[in-house]
mmCIF file of C-alpha atoms in Angstrom:
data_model
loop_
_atom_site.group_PDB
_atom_site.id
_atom_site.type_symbol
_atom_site.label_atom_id
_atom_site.label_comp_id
_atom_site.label_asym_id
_atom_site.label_seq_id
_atom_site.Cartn_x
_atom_site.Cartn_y
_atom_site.Cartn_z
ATOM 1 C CA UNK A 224 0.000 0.000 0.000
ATOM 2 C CA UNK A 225 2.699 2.312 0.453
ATOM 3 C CA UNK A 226 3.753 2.317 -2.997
ATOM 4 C CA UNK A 227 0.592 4.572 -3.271
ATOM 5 C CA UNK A 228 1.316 6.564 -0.615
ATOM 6 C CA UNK A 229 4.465 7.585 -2.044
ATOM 7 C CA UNK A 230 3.262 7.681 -5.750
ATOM 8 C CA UNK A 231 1.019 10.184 -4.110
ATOM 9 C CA UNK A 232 3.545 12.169 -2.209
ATOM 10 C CA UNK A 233 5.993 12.114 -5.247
ATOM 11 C CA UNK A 234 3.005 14.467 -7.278
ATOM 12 C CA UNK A 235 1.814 16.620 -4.430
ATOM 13 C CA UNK A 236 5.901 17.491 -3.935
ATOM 14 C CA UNK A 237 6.420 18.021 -7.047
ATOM 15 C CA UNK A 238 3.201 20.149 -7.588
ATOM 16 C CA UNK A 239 4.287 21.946 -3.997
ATOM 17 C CA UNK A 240 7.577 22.940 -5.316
ATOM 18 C CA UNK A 241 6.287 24.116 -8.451
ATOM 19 C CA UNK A 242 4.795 26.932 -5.870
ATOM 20 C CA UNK A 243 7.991 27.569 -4.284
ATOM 21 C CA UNK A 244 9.589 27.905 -7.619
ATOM 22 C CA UNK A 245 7.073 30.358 -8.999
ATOM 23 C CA UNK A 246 7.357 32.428 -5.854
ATOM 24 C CA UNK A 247 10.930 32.457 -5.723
ATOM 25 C CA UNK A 248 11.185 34.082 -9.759
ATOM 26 C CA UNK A 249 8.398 36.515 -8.055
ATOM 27 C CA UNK A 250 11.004 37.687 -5.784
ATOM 28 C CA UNK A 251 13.805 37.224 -7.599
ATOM 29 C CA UNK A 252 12.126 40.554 -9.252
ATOM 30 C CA UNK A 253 11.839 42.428 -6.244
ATOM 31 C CA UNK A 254 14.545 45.026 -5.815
ATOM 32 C CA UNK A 255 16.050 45.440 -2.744
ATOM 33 C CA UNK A 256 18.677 47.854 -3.076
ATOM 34 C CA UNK A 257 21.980 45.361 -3.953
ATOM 35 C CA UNK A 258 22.714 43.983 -8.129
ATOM 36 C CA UNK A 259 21.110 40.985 -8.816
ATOM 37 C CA UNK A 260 21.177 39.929 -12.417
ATOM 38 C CA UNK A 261 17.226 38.423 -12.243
ATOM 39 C CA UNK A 262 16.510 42.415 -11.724
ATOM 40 C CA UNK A 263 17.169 42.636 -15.440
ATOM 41 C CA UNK A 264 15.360 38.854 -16.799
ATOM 42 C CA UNK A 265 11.814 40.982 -17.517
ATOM 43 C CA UNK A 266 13.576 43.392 -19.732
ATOM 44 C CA UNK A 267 12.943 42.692 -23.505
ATOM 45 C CA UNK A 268 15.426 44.215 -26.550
ATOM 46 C CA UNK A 269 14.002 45.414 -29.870
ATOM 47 C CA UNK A 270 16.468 43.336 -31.466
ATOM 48 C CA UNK A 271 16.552 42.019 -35.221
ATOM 49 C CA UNK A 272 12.979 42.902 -35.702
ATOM 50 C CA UNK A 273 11.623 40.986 -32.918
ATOM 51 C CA UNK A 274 11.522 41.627 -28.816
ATOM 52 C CA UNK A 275 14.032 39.370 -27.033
ATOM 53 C CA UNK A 276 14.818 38.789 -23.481
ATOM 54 C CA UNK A 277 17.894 40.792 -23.007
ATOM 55 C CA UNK A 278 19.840 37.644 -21.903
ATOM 56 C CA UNK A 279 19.651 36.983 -25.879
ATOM 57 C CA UNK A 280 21.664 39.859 -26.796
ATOM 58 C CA UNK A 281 24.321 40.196 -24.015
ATOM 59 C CA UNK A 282 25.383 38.587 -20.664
ATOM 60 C CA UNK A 283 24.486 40.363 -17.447
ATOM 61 C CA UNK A 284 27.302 40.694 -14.695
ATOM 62 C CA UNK A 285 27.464 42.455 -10.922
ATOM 63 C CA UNK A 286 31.188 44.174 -10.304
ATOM 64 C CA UNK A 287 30.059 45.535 -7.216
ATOM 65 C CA UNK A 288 26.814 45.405 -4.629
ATOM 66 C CA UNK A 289 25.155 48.726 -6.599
ATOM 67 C CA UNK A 290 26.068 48.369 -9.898
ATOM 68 C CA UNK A 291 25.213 45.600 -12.984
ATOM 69 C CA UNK A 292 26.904 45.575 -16.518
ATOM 70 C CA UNK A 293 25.349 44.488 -19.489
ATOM 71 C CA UNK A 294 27.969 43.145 -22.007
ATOM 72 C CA UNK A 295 26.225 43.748 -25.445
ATOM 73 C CA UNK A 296 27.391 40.853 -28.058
ATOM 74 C CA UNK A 297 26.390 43.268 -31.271
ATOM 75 C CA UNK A 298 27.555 47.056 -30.703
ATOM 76 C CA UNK A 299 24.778 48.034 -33.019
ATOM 77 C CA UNK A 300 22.206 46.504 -30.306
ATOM 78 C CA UNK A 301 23.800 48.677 -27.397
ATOM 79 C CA UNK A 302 21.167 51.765 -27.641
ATOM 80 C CA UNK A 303 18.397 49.510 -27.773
ATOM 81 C CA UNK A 304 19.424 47.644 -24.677
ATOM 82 C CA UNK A 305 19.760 51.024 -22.650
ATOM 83 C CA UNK A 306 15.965 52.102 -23.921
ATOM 84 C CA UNK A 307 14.804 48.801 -23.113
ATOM 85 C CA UNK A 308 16.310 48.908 -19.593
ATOM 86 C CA UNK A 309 14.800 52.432 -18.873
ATOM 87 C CA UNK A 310 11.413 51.658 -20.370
ATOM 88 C CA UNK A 311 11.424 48.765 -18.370
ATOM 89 C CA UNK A 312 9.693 50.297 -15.299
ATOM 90 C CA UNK A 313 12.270 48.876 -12.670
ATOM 91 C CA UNK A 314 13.253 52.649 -12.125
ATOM 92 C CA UNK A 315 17.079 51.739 -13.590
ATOM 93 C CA UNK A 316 19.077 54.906 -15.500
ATOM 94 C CA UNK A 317 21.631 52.748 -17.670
ATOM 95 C CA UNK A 318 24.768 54.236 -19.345
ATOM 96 C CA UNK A 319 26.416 52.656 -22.313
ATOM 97 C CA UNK A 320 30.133 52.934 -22.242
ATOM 98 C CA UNK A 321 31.411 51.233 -25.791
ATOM 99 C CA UNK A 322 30.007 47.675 -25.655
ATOM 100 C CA UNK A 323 29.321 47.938 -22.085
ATOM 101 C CA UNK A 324 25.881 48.948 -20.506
ATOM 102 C CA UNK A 325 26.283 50.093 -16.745
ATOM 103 C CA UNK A 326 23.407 50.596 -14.408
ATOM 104 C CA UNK A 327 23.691 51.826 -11.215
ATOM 105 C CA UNK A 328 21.244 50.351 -9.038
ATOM 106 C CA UNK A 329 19.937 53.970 -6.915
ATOM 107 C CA UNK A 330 19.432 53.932 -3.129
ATOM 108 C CA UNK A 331 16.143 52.783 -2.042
ATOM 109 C CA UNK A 332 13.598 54.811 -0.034
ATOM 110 C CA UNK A 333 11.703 53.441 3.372
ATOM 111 C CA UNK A 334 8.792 54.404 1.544
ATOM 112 C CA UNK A 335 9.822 51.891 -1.298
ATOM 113 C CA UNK A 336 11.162 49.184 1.277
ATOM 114 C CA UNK A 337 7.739 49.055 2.796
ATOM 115 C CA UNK A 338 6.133 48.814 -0.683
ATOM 116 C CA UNK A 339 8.392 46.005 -1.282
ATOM 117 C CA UNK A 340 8.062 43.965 1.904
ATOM 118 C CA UNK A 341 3.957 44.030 1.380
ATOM 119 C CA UNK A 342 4.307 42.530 -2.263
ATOM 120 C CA UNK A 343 6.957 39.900 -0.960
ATOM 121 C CA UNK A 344 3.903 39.161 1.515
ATOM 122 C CA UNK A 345 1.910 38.889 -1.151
ATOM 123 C CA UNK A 346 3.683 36.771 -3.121
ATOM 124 C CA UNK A 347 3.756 34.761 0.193
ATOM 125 C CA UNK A 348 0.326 34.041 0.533
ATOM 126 C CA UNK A 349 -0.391 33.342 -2.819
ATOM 127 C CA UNK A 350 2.611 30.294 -2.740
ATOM 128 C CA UNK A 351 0.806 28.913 0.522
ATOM 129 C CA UNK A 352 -2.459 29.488 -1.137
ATOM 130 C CA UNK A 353 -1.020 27.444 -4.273
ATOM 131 C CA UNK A 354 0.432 24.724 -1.309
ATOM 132 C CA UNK A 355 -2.482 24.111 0.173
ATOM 133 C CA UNK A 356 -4.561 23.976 -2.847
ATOM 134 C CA UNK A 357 -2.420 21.121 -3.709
ATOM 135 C CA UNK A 358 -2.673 19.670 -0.152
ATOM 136 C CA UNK A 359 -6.560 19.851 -0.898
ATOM 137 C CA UNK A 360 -6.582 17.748 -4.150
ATOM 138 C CA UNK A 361 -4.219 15.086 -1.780
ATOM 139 C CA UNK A 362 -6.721 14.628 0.601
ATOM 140 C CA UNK A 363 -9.760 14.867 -2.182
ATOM 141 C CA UNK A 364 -8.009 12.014 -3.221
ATOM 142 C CA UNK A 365 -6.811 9.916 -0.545
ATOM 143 C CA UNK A 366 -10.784 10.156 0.442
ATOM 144 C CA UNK A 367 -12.251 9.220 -2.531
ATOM 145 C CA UNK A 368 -9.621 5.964 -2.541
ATOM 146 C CA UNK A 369 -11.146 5.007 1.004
ATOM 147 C CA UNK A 370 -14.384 5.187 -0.437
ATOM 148 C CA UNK A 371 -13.435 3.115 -2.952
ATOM 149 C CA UNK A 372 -12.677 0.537 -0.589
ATOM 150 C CA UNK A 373 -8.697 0.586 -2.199
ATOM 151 C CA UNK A 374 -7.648 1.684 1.324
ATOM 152 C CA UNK A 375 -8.349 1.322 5.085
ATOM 153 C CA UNK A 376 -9.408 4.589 7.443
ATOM 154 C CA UNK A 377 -6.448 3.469 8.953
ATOM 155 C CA UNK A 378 -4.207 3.590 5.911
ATOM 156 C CA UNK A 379 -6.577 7.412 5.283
ATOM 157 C CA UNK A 380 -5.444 8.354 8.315
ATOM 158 C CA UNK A 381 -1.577 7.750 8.115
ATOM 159 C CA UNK A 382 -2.035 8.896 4.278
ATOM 160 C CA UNK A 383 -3.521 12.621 5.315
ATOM 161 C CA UNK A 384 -0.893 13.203 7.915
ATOM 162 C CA UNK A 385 2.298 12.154 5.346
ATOM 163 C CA UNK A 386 0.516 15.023 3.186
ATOM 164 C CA UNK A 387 -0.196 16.872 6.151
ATOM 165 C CA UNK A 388 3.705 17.210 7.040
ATOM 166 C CA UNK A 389 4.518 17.503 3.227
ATOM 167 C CA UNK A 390 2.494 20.694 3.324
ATOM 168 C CA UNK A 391 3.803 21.869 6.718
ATOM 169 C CA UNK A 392 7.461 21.614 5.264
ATOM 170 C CA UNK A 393 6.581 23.615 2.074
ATOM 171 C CA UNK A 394 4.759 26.424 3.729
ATOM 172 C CA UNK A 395 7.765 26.372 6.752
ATOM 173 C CA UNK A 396 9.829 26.774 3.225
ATOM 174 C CA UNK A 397 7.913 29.886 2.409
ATOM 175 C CA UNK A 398 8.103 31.513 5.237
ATOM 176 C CA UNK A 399 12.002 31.438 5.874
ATOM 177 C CA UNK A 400 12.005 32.419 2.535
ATOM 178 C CA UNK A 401 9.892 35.518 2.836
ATOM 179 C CA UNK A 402 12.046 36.474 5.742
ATOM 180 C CA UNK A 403 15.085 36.333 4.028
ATOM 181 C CA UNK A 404 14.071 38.549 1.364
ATOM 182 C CA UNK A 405 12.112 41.249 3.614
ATOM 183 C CA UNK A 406 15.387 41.230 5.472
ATOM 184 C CA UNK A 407 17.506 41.782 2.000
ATOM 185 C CA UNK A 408 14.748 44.530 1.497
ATOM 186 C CA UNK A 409 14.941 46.250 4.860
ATOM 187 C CA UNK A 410 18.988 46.130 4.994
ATOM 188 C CA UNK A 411 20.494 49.605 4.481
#
């Protein structure tokens, strides 16, 4: 019978991280005041007639804790990757310098920091709302096998507290991970 069990725990954890992978690329897009090249993966580059993520056109580097550079593989692309990073709407001012696009990453306000923090919460509750969705459809199923006769209430019963713990782990996994970040936000 356990075979079951863990064909079932094998789909709700990968279904569960799923959610913690979708809510980690939400705040890989925060900013929180230091480089990170994911601050630059939603920006797109008119680029031989088509819009491109900018990863297409250049490599992304961090020299220091404030600053990223944009290495442009085609120096006739170079002005087009410095419009598409200000039109962006992350609030960036790049500079080209030859093949090189440099953008300083400015100071953030406590004003901003706040406003950050609430939309990492957000993101937050939307992964545990995603978790326990997913812990929902377990237990839909697990019931609907006892009824079935396939298992015991016994077997129910050990069955909804393996998917019980699953979920407790994946939610614990949010949270440290929301603290980390509203930490990285609120660090001067």
């Amino acid at each position: 019978m356990s075979t079951g069990l863990d064909a079932l725990q094998d789909d709700l954890t990968r279904r569960m991280e799923g959610a913690i992978d979708s809510f980690r690329r939400d705040l890989s897009g925060l900013r929180s005041g230091r480089a990170s090249p994911n601050l630059l993966e939603p920006v797109r580059v008119e680029a031989y007639g088509s819009e491109v993520p900018l990863t297409q056109v250049g490599s992304v580097a961090v020299p220091e804790a404030r600053m990223l550079n944009v290495s442009v593989w085609d120096k006739t692309l170079v002005s087009a990757v410095e419009r598409a990073i200000r039109d962006a709407g992350l609030g960036l001012n790049p500079a080209s310098d030859g093949q090189t696009v440099r953008v300083p990453i400015p100071q953030l306000t406590e004003e901003r920091r706040v406003e950050l923090a609430r939309a990492a919460g957000r993101y937050a509750e939307n992964a545990r709302i995603s978790i326990r969705g997913v812990r929902r459809d377990g237990m839909e199923q697990i019931k609907n096998r006892e009824k079935k006769g396939d298992i015991s209430q016994d077997d129910m019963k050990t069955w909804s507290d393996a998917v019980q713990k699953l979920t407790d782990r994946f939610i614990k996994t949010v949270d440290e991970t929301l603290a980390e970040k509203e930490k990285e936000i609120k660090q001067v």
